[in-house]
XYZ file of C-alpha atoms in Angstrom:
712
model
C 186.522 44.512 7.991
C 189.354 42.467 7.814
C 187.503 39.167 7.493
C 185.267 40.517 4.882
C 188.565 41.140 2.524
C 189.533 38.372 3.225
C 186.611 36.995 2.367
C 185.884 39.487 -0.825
C 189.363 37.620 -2.117
C 188.626 34.618 -1.440
C 184.971 34.699 -3.647
C 187.360 36.546 -6.460
C 190.162 34.482 -6.568
C 187.152 31.519 -7.400
C 185.754 33.851 -9.396
C 189.210 34.277 -11.822
C 189.795 30.218 -11.194
C 185.932 29.106 -12.370
C 186.020 31.556 -16.162
C 189.875 29.683 -16.073
C 187.798 26.111 -15.956
C 185.372 27.253 -17.705
C 187.612 28.425 -20.357
C 188.310 24.706 -20.684
C 185.636 22.795 -20.664
C 182.536 25.208 -20.489
C 178.976 24.868 -19.013
C 176.554 23.588 -21.427
C 173.776 25.535 -22.701
C 171.321 25.419 -19.982
C 167.515 25.450 -20.617
C 165.724 28.305 -18.721
C 163.555 25.503 -17.368
C 166.203 24.574 -16.334
C 167.928 27.440 -15.159
C 166.230 27.772 -12.037
C 167.283 24.509 -10.223
C 170.465 25.535 -10.997
C 170.083 29.556 -9.055
C 169.322 27.340 -5.970
C 172.562 25.380 -6.218
C 174.802 28.469 -7.076
C 172.784 29.709 -3.776
C 172.999 27.287 -1.677
C 177.085 26.983 -2.216
C 176.978 30.483 -1.374
C 175.004 29.410 1.519
C 177.480 27.274 2.313
C 181.172 28.228 2.331
C 179.749 31.687 3.799
C 179.802 29.318 7.517
C 182.681 28.482 7.260
C 184.731 30.025 5.331
C 185.655 32.414 8.236
C 187.366 28.841 9.050
C 189.078 26.660 6.725
C 191.389 28.231 3.586
C 189.878 29.105 0.383
C 191.171 25.841 -1.124
C 188.449 23.578 0.212
C 186.838 27.212 -1.208
C 188.371 26.562 -4.168
C 187.873 22.395 -4.454
C 183.819 23.217 -3.071
C 183.380 25.638 -6.337
C 184.730 23.194 -9.104
C 183.119 19.857 -7.727
C 180.025 21.620 -8.212
C 180.515 23.658 -11.392
C 181.511 20.089 -12.669
C 178.487 18.204 -11.413
C 176.402 21.001 -12.793
C 178.198 20.610 -16.365
C 177.970 16.679 -16.976
C 173.990 16.402 -15.311
C 173.851 19.397 -18.561
C 175.871 17.557 -20.399
C 174.908 14.232 -23.230
C 176.317 11.738 -20.265
C 172.313 12.247 -18.740
C 169.789 11.766 -21.203
C 166.928 12.908 -20.204
C 165.442 16.121 -18.491
C 163.428 14.202 -15.289
C 167.073 11.739 -15.026
C 168.654 15.990 -14.706
C 166.237 17.645 -11.705
C 166.370 14.476 -10.181
C 170.578 14.834 -9.292
C 170.689 18.803 -9.302
C 168.468 18.410 -6.970
C 170.198 15.771 -5.399
C 172.995 18.205 -5.505
C 170.674 21.140 -3.978
C 169.906 18.746 -1.308
C 172.949 17.203 -0.502
C 174.219 21.402 0.051
C 171.960 21.434 2.571
C 172.753 18.902 4.378
C 175.945 20.143 4.431
C 175.391 23.392 5.256
C 172.836 21.705 8.251
C 175.818 19.512 9.382
C 178.018 22.144 9.216
C 176.079 24.466 11.549
C 175.321 21.998 14.841
C 179.490 21.262 14.107
C 178.892 17.558 13.052
C 181.123 18.257 9.829
C 183.623 19.988 9.072
C 185.011 22.186 5.196
C 187.411 19.140 4.489
C 183.996 16.460 4.794
C 181.959 18.425 2.869
C 184.430 18.426 -0.353
C 184.660 15.010 -0.125
C 181.792 14.667 0.671
C 181.347 16.352 -3.185
C 183.472 14.229 -4.373
C 181.582 11.130 -3.345
C 178.633 11.997 -3.838
C 179.380 12.997 -7.547
C 180.989 9.404 -8.109
C 177.544 7.687 -7.120
C 175.676 10.244 -9.316
C 177.991 9.042 -12.213
C 178.130 5.083 -11.497
C 174.392 5.054 -10.893
C 173.297 7.016 -13.884
C 175.275 4.362 -15.727
C 172.887 1.868 -13.955
C 175.968 0.769 -11.713
C 175.835 -1.032 -7.857
C 176.813 3.095 -5.652
C 177.084 0.603 -2.343
C 180.101 0.283 -2.523
C 180.988 4.096 -2.750
C 179.624 4.915 0.007
C 180.956 1.948 1.968
C 184.389 3.390 1.747
C 182.591 6.557 4.068
C 182.393 7.670 7.188
C 178.639 7.705 8.257
C 178.585 11.191 8.502
C 179.185 12.453 5.072
C 177.032 8.227 3.450
C 173.472 10.392 5.661
C 173.093 13.586 4.071
C 174.361 11.743 -0.163
C 171.242 8.887 0.940
C 169.227 11.864 2.355
C 168.896 13.203 -0.861
C 166.626 11.313 -2.033
C 168.826 10.800 -5.848
C 169.216 7.115 -4.722
C 166.586 5.448 -4.819
C 166.204 3.102 -7.847
C 169.196 2.182 -7.557
C 170.674 -1.381 -7.945
C 172.899 -0.604 -4.633
C 170.187 1.347 -2.235
C 169.208 -1.478 0.311
C 172.837 -1.932 0.741
C 174.070 1.365 1.268
C 171.496 1.688 3.481
C 171.783 -0.745 5.513
C 175.984 0.232 5.457
C 175.035 3.298 6.732
C 172.594 0.921 9.368
C 175.032 -1.231 10.625
C 178.267 2.497 11.241
C 175.995 4.251 12.534
C 175.633 1.070 15.070
C 179.229 0.836 14.993
C 179.847 4.534 16.526
C 177.162 4.411 18.601
C 177.265 1.349 20.160
C 175.202 2.358 22.881
C 172.215 3.775 20.533
C 171.879 0.618 18.877
C 168.137 -0.157 19.305
C 167.324 3.424 18.600
C 168.825 3.559 15.438
C 166.661 -0.062 14.705
C 163.940 1.702 15.753
C 163.532 4.558 13.825
C 164.262 2.890 10.106
C 160.347 1.525 10.157
C 159.404 -1.564 8.171
C 163.110 -1.408 6.309
C 164.623 -3.047 9.649
C 162.297 -6.712 8.166
C 164.852 -6.559 5.294
C 167.981 -5.231 6.378
C 170.695 -7.479 6.281
C 172.526 -6.867 9.353
C 169.756 -7.011 11.675
C 169.997 -10.261 13.352
C 173.623 -10.211 14.248
C 172.937 -5.878 16.195
C 170.102 -7.022 17.862
C 171.818 -10.609 18.843
C 174.840 -7.604 20.180
C 171.983 -5.392 22.374
C 170.995 -8.814 23.903
C 174.624 -10.019 25.244
C 175.081 -5.775 26.351
C 171.724 -4.289 27.635
C 169.481 -7.340 27.487
C 166.386 -4.845 28.803
C 166.236 -2.976 26.623
C 166.098 -5.465 23.717
C 162.901 -6.743 26.052
C 161.156 -3.447 26.132
C 161.596 -3.180 22.278
C 160.401 -6.729 22.065
C 157.523 -6.037 23.703
C 156.024 -3.343 21.227
C 154.106 -3.540 18.717
C 156.715 -2.568 15.882
C 157.971 -3.237 13.278
C 161.409 -3.200 15.193
C 158.989 -5.907 17.772
C 158.693 -7.790 14.900
C 161.708 -8.851 13.857
C 163.446 -9.580 17.603
C 160.761 -12.639 17.805
C 162.023 -13.410 14.249
C 165.374 -13.763 15.029
C 166.361 -17.459 16.304
C 168.936 -17.172 19.197
C 168.596 -19.045 22.036
C 169.324 -15.498 23.679
C 166.648 -12.786 22.536
C 164.388 -15.643 21.492
C 163.759 -16.314 25.465
C 163.896 -12.511 25.687
C 161.385 -12.417 22.387
C 159.217 -15.279 24.544
C 158.751 -13.113 28.283
C 158.316 -9.972 27.172
C 154.402 -11.387 24.896
C 154.017 -12.901 28.943
C 152.406 -10.563 31.061
C 154.798 -11.760 34.197
C 157.274 -11.660 32.377
C 158.692 -9.585 34.995
C 159.207 -12.012 37.149
C 161.565 -14.446 35.196
C 163.615 -11.540 33.517
C 165.492 -11.366 36.441
C 166.506 -14.635 35.371
C 167.837 -14.493 32.365
C 170.630 -15.608 32.512
C 170.290 -19.153 34.486
C 167.191 -19.818 31.428
C 169.810 -18.550 28.475
C 171.931 -20.949 29.899
C 170.101 -24.057 30.504
C 171.159 -23.674 34.137
C 167.854 -22.493 36.306
C 164.239 -24.644 34.261
C 161.182 -21.502 33.949
C 159.694 -24.141 36.392
C 161.414 -23.262 39.033
C 160.263 -19.985 39.438
C 156.168 -20.910 38.361
C 155.496 -21.475 41.600
C 157.132 -18.233 43.503
C 155.330 -15.621 41.585
C 152.128 -16.067 42.953
C 151.979 -12.559 46.614
C 151.705 -16.474 48.946
C 155.640 -16.752 48.309
C 156.840 -13.592 47.543
C 159.382 -14.693 50.363
C 160.707 -17.758 48.901
C 160.839 -15.572 45.330
C 163.194 -13.495 46.719
C 165.010 -16.068 48.567
C 165.635 -17.630 45.175
C 166.952 -13.972 44.039
C 169.204 -13.802 46.875
C 170.658 -18.004 46.027
C 170.908 -17.058 41.766
C 172.328 -13.695 43.314
C 175.035 -15.325 44.867
C 175.874 -18.344 42.119
C 176.247 -14.828 39.188
C 178.641 -13.002 42.458
C 180.877 -16.894 41.737
C 180.701 -16.733 38.146
C 181.203 -13.412 37.569
C 184.272 -14.223 39.913
C 185.406 -16.720 37.660
C 185.973 -15.336 34.292
C 182.545 -15.076 33.227
C 179.985 -12.799 30.845
C 176.893 -12.693 32.770
C 173.761 -10.543 30.888
C 170.639 -9.000 32.513
C 172.867 -9.253 36.053
C 171.795 -5.492 36.350
C 168.155 -6.733 36.110
C 168.005 -9.285 38.390
C 170.397 -6.863 41.133
C 167.235 -4.020 39.847
C 164.687 -6.567 40.962
C 166.722 -8.463 43.869
C 166.521 -4.250 45.812
C 162.999 -3.871 45.242
C 162.042 -6.811 46.530
C 164.063 -5.615 50.279
C 163.264 -2.312 49.943
C 159.052 -4.242 48.856
C 159.297 -7.011 51.709
C 160.750 -5.608 54.171
C 162.731 -2.794 54.439
C 159.818 -0.760 54.368
C 157.618 -3.075 56.148
C 160.648 -2.259 59.326
C 161.129 0.809 58.783
C 157.000 1.283 59.280
C 156.535 -0.594 62.409
C 159.450 1.820 64.410
C 157.338 3.008 66.728
C 156.276 -1.156 68.202
C 157.825 -1.436 70.535
C 158.177 -5.869 70.907
C 160.819 -6.465 68.459
C 158.771 -10.174 67.534
C 156.485 -8.403 65.852
C 158.479 -5.389 64.661
C 160.695 -7.834 62.908
C 158.794 -10.992 61.699
C 159.050 -10.777 58.551
C 162.942 -11.251 59.041
C 162.938 -14.409 61.517
C 163.226 -17.606 58.492
C 165.171 -15.191 56.555
C 169.073 -16.513 56.237
C 172.028 -15.133 57.563
C 172.521 -14.220 54.047
C 169.062 -12.775 52.475
C 169.771 -10.381 54.983
C 172.925 -9.721 54.720
C 171.268 -8.054 50.945
C 169.117 -6.111 53.555
C 171.552 -4.849 54.907
C 173.335 -4.180 51.577
C 171.261 -3.169 49.339
C 168.418 -0.902 51.494
C 171.039 0.839 53.118
C 170.524 4.261 52.276
C 166.408 3.833 53.792
C 167.046 1.429 56.713
C 166.357 3.148 60.094
C 168.175 3.376 62.213
C 166.499 1.007 64.442
C 165.497 -1.448 61.420
C 169.341 -2.050 61.374
C 170.782 -2.803 64.987
C 167.955 -3.329 66.713
C 166.876 -6.292 64.113
C 169.093 -7.079 60.825
C 172.472 -6.876 62.724
C 170.832 -8.715 65.573
C 169.672 -11.694 63.621
C 172.396 -11.934 61.116
C 174.511 -12.717 64.550
C 171.867 -15.409 65.313
C 171.622 -17.164 62.583
C 174.998 -17.523 62.378
C 175.220 -18.611 66.163
C 178.650 -20.063 66.294
C 180.010 -19.545 62.791
C 182.324 -16.504 62.155
C 181.786 -13.449 60.706
C 184.028 -14.109 58.023
C 182.102 -17.108 56.705
C 179.011 -14.712 55.403
C 181.419 -12.795 53.379
C 182.800 -16.130 51.942
C 179.341 -16.687 51.468
C 178.474 -13.974 49.155
C 181.118 -14.389 47.459
C 182.740 -11.426 49.135
C 179.560 -9.948 47.301
C 179.657 -5.691 48.836
C 181.754 -6.285 51.511
C 183.218 -3.394 51.656
C 180.311 -1.716 51.995
C 178.321 -4.283 54.453
C 181.483 -2.721 57.119
C 181.076 0.427 55.974
C 177.562 0.284 57.573
C 178.934 -1.750 60.456
C 181.154 1.367 61.310
C 178.682 3.753 60.714
C 175.934 2.072 63.087
C 179.053 1.431 65.441
C 178.385 -2.223 64.906
C 182.034 -3.437 63.113
C 183.786 -3.640 66.613
C 180.979 -6.778 67.519
C 181.564 -7.934 64.069
C 184.864 -8.489 63.788
C 185.159 -9.843 67.140
C 183.126 -12.513 66.330
C 185.644 -13.390 63.658
C 189.284 -14.906 64.278
C 193.331 -12.740 63.911
C 194.072 -13.649 60.506
C 190.463 -13.091 59.489
C 189.618 -9.740 60.568
C 193.389 -9.076 59.013
C 192.914 -9.686 56.010
C 189.221 -8.447 55.416
C 190.231 -4.900 57.126
C 193.571 -5.115 54.593
C 191.137 -5.627 51.548
C 188.467 -2.761 53.193
C 191.134 -0.479 52.333
C 193.242 -1.444 49.514
C 192.372 -0.472 45.513
C 190.605 2.982 46.412
C 192.614 5.115 44.504
C 191.307 2.759 41.589
C 187.621 3.062 42.632
C 185.410 5.082 40.429
C 183.894 7.170 43.157
C 184.542 7.930 46.592
C 182.704 6.490 47.819
C 184.915 2.959 48.924
C 187.641 6.057 50.667
C 184.604 7.848 52.428
C 184.004 4.601 54.319
C 187.563 3.427 55.286
C 187.438 6.779 56.273
C 184.113 6.503 58.797
C 185.544 2.757 59.906
C 188.572 3.768 61.154
C 187.053 6.745 63.507
C 184.397 3.702 64.703
C 187.135 0.976 65.818
C 188.674 2.002 68.864
C 190.938 -1.387 69.388
C 194.424 -0.013 68.587
C 195.204 -3.627 66.959
C 192.705 -2.390 63.862
C 193.404 0.726 63.682
C 197.501 0.029 63.172
C 196.404 -2.440 60.366
C 193.791 0.050 58.696
C 197.179 2.890 58.954
C 199.376 0.187 57.994
C 197.470 -0.694 54.575
C 197.042 3.042 53.894
C 200.505 3.353 54.834
C 201.158 1.447 51.579
C 200.199 3.141 49.150
C 201.285 7.237 49.879
C 202.561 8.377 46.808
C 198.708 8.235 45.654
C 197.352 11.913 46.175
C 193.753 10.058 47.849
C 196.054 7.423 50.260
C 197.923 10.652 51.586
C 194.917 12.773 52.528
C 193.279 9.179 53.967
C 196.026 8.969 55.593
C 197.071 12.735 57.124
C 193.399 12.369 58.481
C 193.562 9.443 60.121
C 196.845 9.755 61.556
C 194.498 13.435 63.356
C 192.318 11.619 64.348
C 194.125 9.039 66.616
C 196.711 11.479 67.667
C 193.870 13.952 68.792
C 195.310 16.828 67.972
C 195.533 18.047 64.603
C 197.044 21.199 64.600
C 200.039 19.409 64.213
C 199.318 18.728 60.951
C 201.803 21.246 59.509
C 199.226 22.681 55.487
C 196.079 20.612 56.639
C 194.086 23.340 56.266
C 191.190 21.123 56.399
C 192.012 19.513 59.503
C 193.002 22.219 60.808
C 189.634 23.954 60.057
C 187.793 21.719 61.694
C 188.401 22.251 64.850
C 186.656 25.363 65.382
C 183.743 27.600 63.800
C 184.969 31.767 64.130
C 181.958 33.619 65.648
C 182.517 35.968 62.392
C 182.523 33.856 60.068
C 178.964 32.180 61.318
C 177.529 36.396 60.540
C 175.474 36.936 58.113
C 174.890 40.338 56.151
C 173.878 42.148 58.611
C 176.100 41.152 61.163
C 173.928 38.464 63.386
C 173.556 34.622 63.460
C 171.009 32.483 62.573
C 169.691 28.728 64.329
C 167.477 27.464 61.712
C 165.523 24.622 63.071
C 163.498 21.854 61.962
C 160.403 19.616 64.172
C 157.916 17.272 62.936
C 154.352 16.433 63.511
C 154.838 13.236 64.967
C 154.450 12.458 69.269
C 158.252 13.114 69.780
C 158.184 15.869 67.987
C 156.200 18.415 70.278
C 157.878 16.782 73.473
C 161.655 18.006 72.102
C 159.824 21.471 70.318
C 158.819 22.095 74.330
C 161.874 20.977 75.819
C 163.962 23.437 73.123
C 161.597 26.647 74.099
C 161.389 26.254 77.852
C 165.794 25.386 77.213
C 165.673 29.745 76.182
C 162.308 31.161 78.736
C 165.653 32.694 81.423
C 167.235 35.902 81.709
C 168.835 37.439 78.156
C 166.845 35.354 75.513
C 163.779 36.450 74.189
C 160.917 34.937 72.807
C 158.094 35.045 70.010
C 155.509 33.183 69.192
C 153.452 33.054 66.593
C 151.051 30.366 64.744
C 153.250 28.345 62.466
C 157.210 29.599 63.788
C 158.496 30.384 66.842
C 161.924 32.956 67.455
C 163.970 32.397 70.991
C 166.677 35.857 70.673
C 169.541 37.278 72.777
C 168.888 40.306 74.865
C 172.234 41.056 73.012
C 170.995 41.053 69.655
C 173.913 38.650 68.270
C 171.423 35.760 68.692
C 168.136 34.727 66.323
C 167.075 31.116 66.699
C 163.446 29.631 64.736
C 162.331 27.283 65.061
C 158.721 25.690 63.046
C 156.460 24.506 64.991
C 155.257 20.446 65.056
C 151.882 20.720 64.153
C 149.651 17.197 63.363
C 152.177 15.038 60.595
C 148.910 13.608 60.048
C 147.946 15.989 57.355
C 150.625 17.566 57.190
C 150.973 20.678 59.520
C 154.386 20.570 60.683
C 155.434 20.672 56.661
C 153.190 23.893 56.255
C 154.361 24.939 59.450
C 157.795 24.442 57.692
C 156.684 26.869 55.054
C 155.681 29.109 56.875
C 159.160 30.393 58.959
C 160.462 29.137 55.479
C 158.109 32.457 53.978
C 159.213 35.127 56.284
C 162.784 34.732 56.796
C 162.999 35.233 52.477
C 160.285 38.419 53.690
C 162.977 39.628 55.648
C 165.452 38.616 53.818
C 166.391 36.631 57.392
C 170.127 34.006 56.626
C 170.052 30.792 58.357
C 174.264 30.137 58.511
C 173.504 27.025 60.923
C 171.041 24.034 60.291
C 169.416 21.762 63.029
C 167.574 18.689 61.914
C 165.540 17.765 65.358
C 163.389 14.766 64.423
C 163.676 11.452 63.597
C 166.388 9.093 61.131
C 162.901 9.503 58.427
C 162.536 12.677 57.605
C 166.545 13.895 57.289
C 166.140 13.238 54.317
C 162.645 16.590 53.641
C 165.442 18.117 56.470
C 168.762 18.112 54.360
C 166.596 18.449 51.126
C 166.001 22.394 52.860
C 170.330 22.527 53.867
C 171.557 26.198 52.458
C 174.377 26.157 49.901
C 175.501 29.276 53.252
C 174.350 26.369 56.161
C 178.398 27.370 57.776
C 176.810 23.983 60.780
C 174.148 21.316 60.359
C 173.154 19.958 63.698
C 171.969 16.090 61.844
C 170.219 14.883 65.684
C 168.665 12.384 63.766
C 168.921 8.456 64.396
C 172.046 7.165 61.545
C 173.270 10.641 60.707
C 176.530 9.950 59.747
C 174.938 7.951 56.710
C 173.700 11.080 55.460
C 177.388 13.313 55.567
C 177.328 13.095 50.916
C 174.394 14.378 51.139
C 174.281 17.053 53.075
C 177.802 17.983 51.524
C 176.442 18.426 48.789
C 174.138 21.048 49.352
C 176.381 23.339 51.560
C 180.355 22.419 50.540
C 181.471 24.254 53.423
C 178.960 23.005 55.998
C 180.650 21.282 58.726
C 178.602 18.617 60.354
C 177.562 17.207 63.482
C 175.923 13.650 63.683
C 175.587 10.633 65.364
C 176.714 7.179 63.828
C 173.421 4.899 66.654
C 170.864 6.959 68.369
C 170.171 10.522 68.497
C 168.737 11.609 71.494
C 166.899 14.498 72.155
C 168.431 15.122 75.289
C 171.791 14.727 73.334
C 170.610 17.452 70.801
C 169.629 20.399 73.736
C 172.946 20.285 74.957
C 174.914 20.501 71.759
C 172.721 23.328 70.554
C 172.492 25.010 74.207
C 176.595 24.690 74.715
C 176.735 26.473 70.994
C 174.535 28.690 71.584
C 175.952 30.309 74.647
C 179.278 31.106 72.874
C 178.067 33.001 70.409
C 175.405 35.088 72.964
C 179.225 35.475 74.222
C 180.545 36.449 70.401
C 182.588 33.132 71.185
C 184.320 30.718 68.928
C 182.515 27.179 68.258
C 185.762 25.690 68.860
C 184.973 21.335 68.998
C 187.645 19.077 71.406
C 186.653 22.535 74.065
C 182.134 22.153 73.703
C 182.568 18.394 73.520
C 184.959 18.174 76.582
C 182.548 19.963 78.635
C 179.244 17.772 77.228
C 181.355 15.197 77.800
C 181.742 16.551 81.293
C 177.742 17.559 81.211
C 176.264 13.884 80.071
C 175.723 11.513 83.030
C 174.287 7.665 82.415
C 172.724 6.191 79.415
C 173.323 9.969 77.480
C 177.020 9.990 78.525
C 176.995 6.224 76.830
C 175.702 7.620 73.771
C 176.921 10.683 73.124
C 180.603 9.218 72.263
C 178.692 8.089 69.009
C 178.305 11.943 68.056
C 180.635 12.559 66.168
C 182.527 16.351 66.002
C 183.526 18.017 63.306
C 187.177 17.711 63.348
C 186.243 13.645 64.330
C 184.562 13.690 60.493
C 187.004 12.485 58.331
C 184.798 10.884 56.094
C 183.208 13.881 55.978
C 186.577 15.704 56.244
C 188.031 13.086 52.920
C 184.760 13.831 51.042
C 185.635 18.337 51.573
C 189.055 17.895 50.543
C 188.292 16.602 46.650
C 185.408 18.567 46.417
C 187.485 21.131 46.920
C 190.657 20.645 45.045
C 193.304 17.943 46.498
C 195.238 19.438 48.971
C 199.002 20.400 49.591
C 200.023 17.884 52.014
């Protein structure tokens, strides 16, 4: 109500002011033939006022009205000679108000800008009517106003129209540097005469060469414009874009442009039988580019080379050696790697890390690196690649428990340098990945001198919140008594998982296991079912899944039948179990992956946010911490850094089930102590690679910063 009264008062004020102005400078008589055009303007003005009246003061409304009235009077005066001209300018004002209204609704302009825009239009209109250039008016205003004025269509016959249009294109590109090519592409045929196009496209070539390459290959006006530019970088891009095999040459654009490499060097290597030599050239080029960057040089198309290098890593090597994981003979499985240099093997490790199977790294890539280096210090490998991705490699080696061995192959001073560098500048990284890598590595180091080295480096930066929590977690790990660290809620909570916290709304604890239909899957599934064929437990077998439940009703374990993977019947069985659980509103709080590492991503993608515990029984499950946390932020995780074994997974599950069947909390230090005493031989040795929740400091660090910085 108050708003309506205020708006009425404003309108009345405007009307009275308008009458006063009219008295001083009356509106010329409006012929009936143009009255409708004036009416359109009046209505558009009202619509515009209604859009911003609630947010702006009356002075903006007054100025708006005065400027529009002034323009209408001028159009109907003798200053505008012909009827056609009068219609053109009236239509222009109406179109301008429509454009402003649209921008106002999109929150792209405000009332002050709109008032300024009408002033600019009036100035440009008067200049144009006198046959003068209006581009300087556009040049002095922001692009939003300029775009609206040219969008009216009123100035296409002005001698400065093309210049004004080009100026606006330049302004739009300056305001949106990441959209230069899209903006230029929208100009259509006009791009051929745009006076700023060449310089804009040259700048785009240095900033995003690959996008320029994509447009250069298109049969469009912009594509032709790119091809016409005589600049060495743009010329190379245009040349490669028209080659059928241009994508093979494009990663070397910087070398071609700077004349560090001849196109004839690349050409013989793009055939299929030269794939390994092409890969080696990519590796050498990447290493050279890293060094040039360290010298302060700016590279073009760096990302393109890295993308091609990673795709070659996956297609030529990782997919191949992963696919042969069931081949026992290493000389067959890793034959493709035998002729590669240590540097090439290094890039397979760091760029293929997300997909590389544990056995592919532990039994193939890593030992071959050590073998190729021979008696040479492993620190030389970092020097060979100019420390490119060295943190990533240390993290991978730590996650697969090969870091200790890797460090043992370098002198003490080099070990000190690289571990200090590994733990430095973590709080300036764009993500937590480097800090999590340090935490993960720390938990796999048994050499106390290296542990102390990392802790010293971490404590140098304790004023940083990130380093403070990292120091707390590392201290808890070393003392093996995290409960004595006051106020560290996350560390304390990780030592146990309460019985009540695991219960669902039906006051029952549900464990769900994912099995897969390979040879090992069927074997471990049968072992699981048989292990509960004893008093106190009931087994309910269905076609696609089995339920094992305690007689006292406190716990149920569901597992899909591991049917044939070749026809994806195992996935069908998982889906069947999912439908049953959903239909019965049965919510699991513990998820268990019982399969090889190459199935782990599928299991993790199925983990529900309700999960309180995730057991990754596969090889290298420790690599998947961030993925698990993204699905279930509150989950604790049990995983292995190396080889996951069915006998260990079964023993962990048995201890968990036994405690929960009795209504007991899961106290991880106690359970780990019992397991360490129970397991024998190779199983006991492999168990040392399994990380319990209270020792999983990489995950604890992620949790600390996902939940918000904790109080220390």
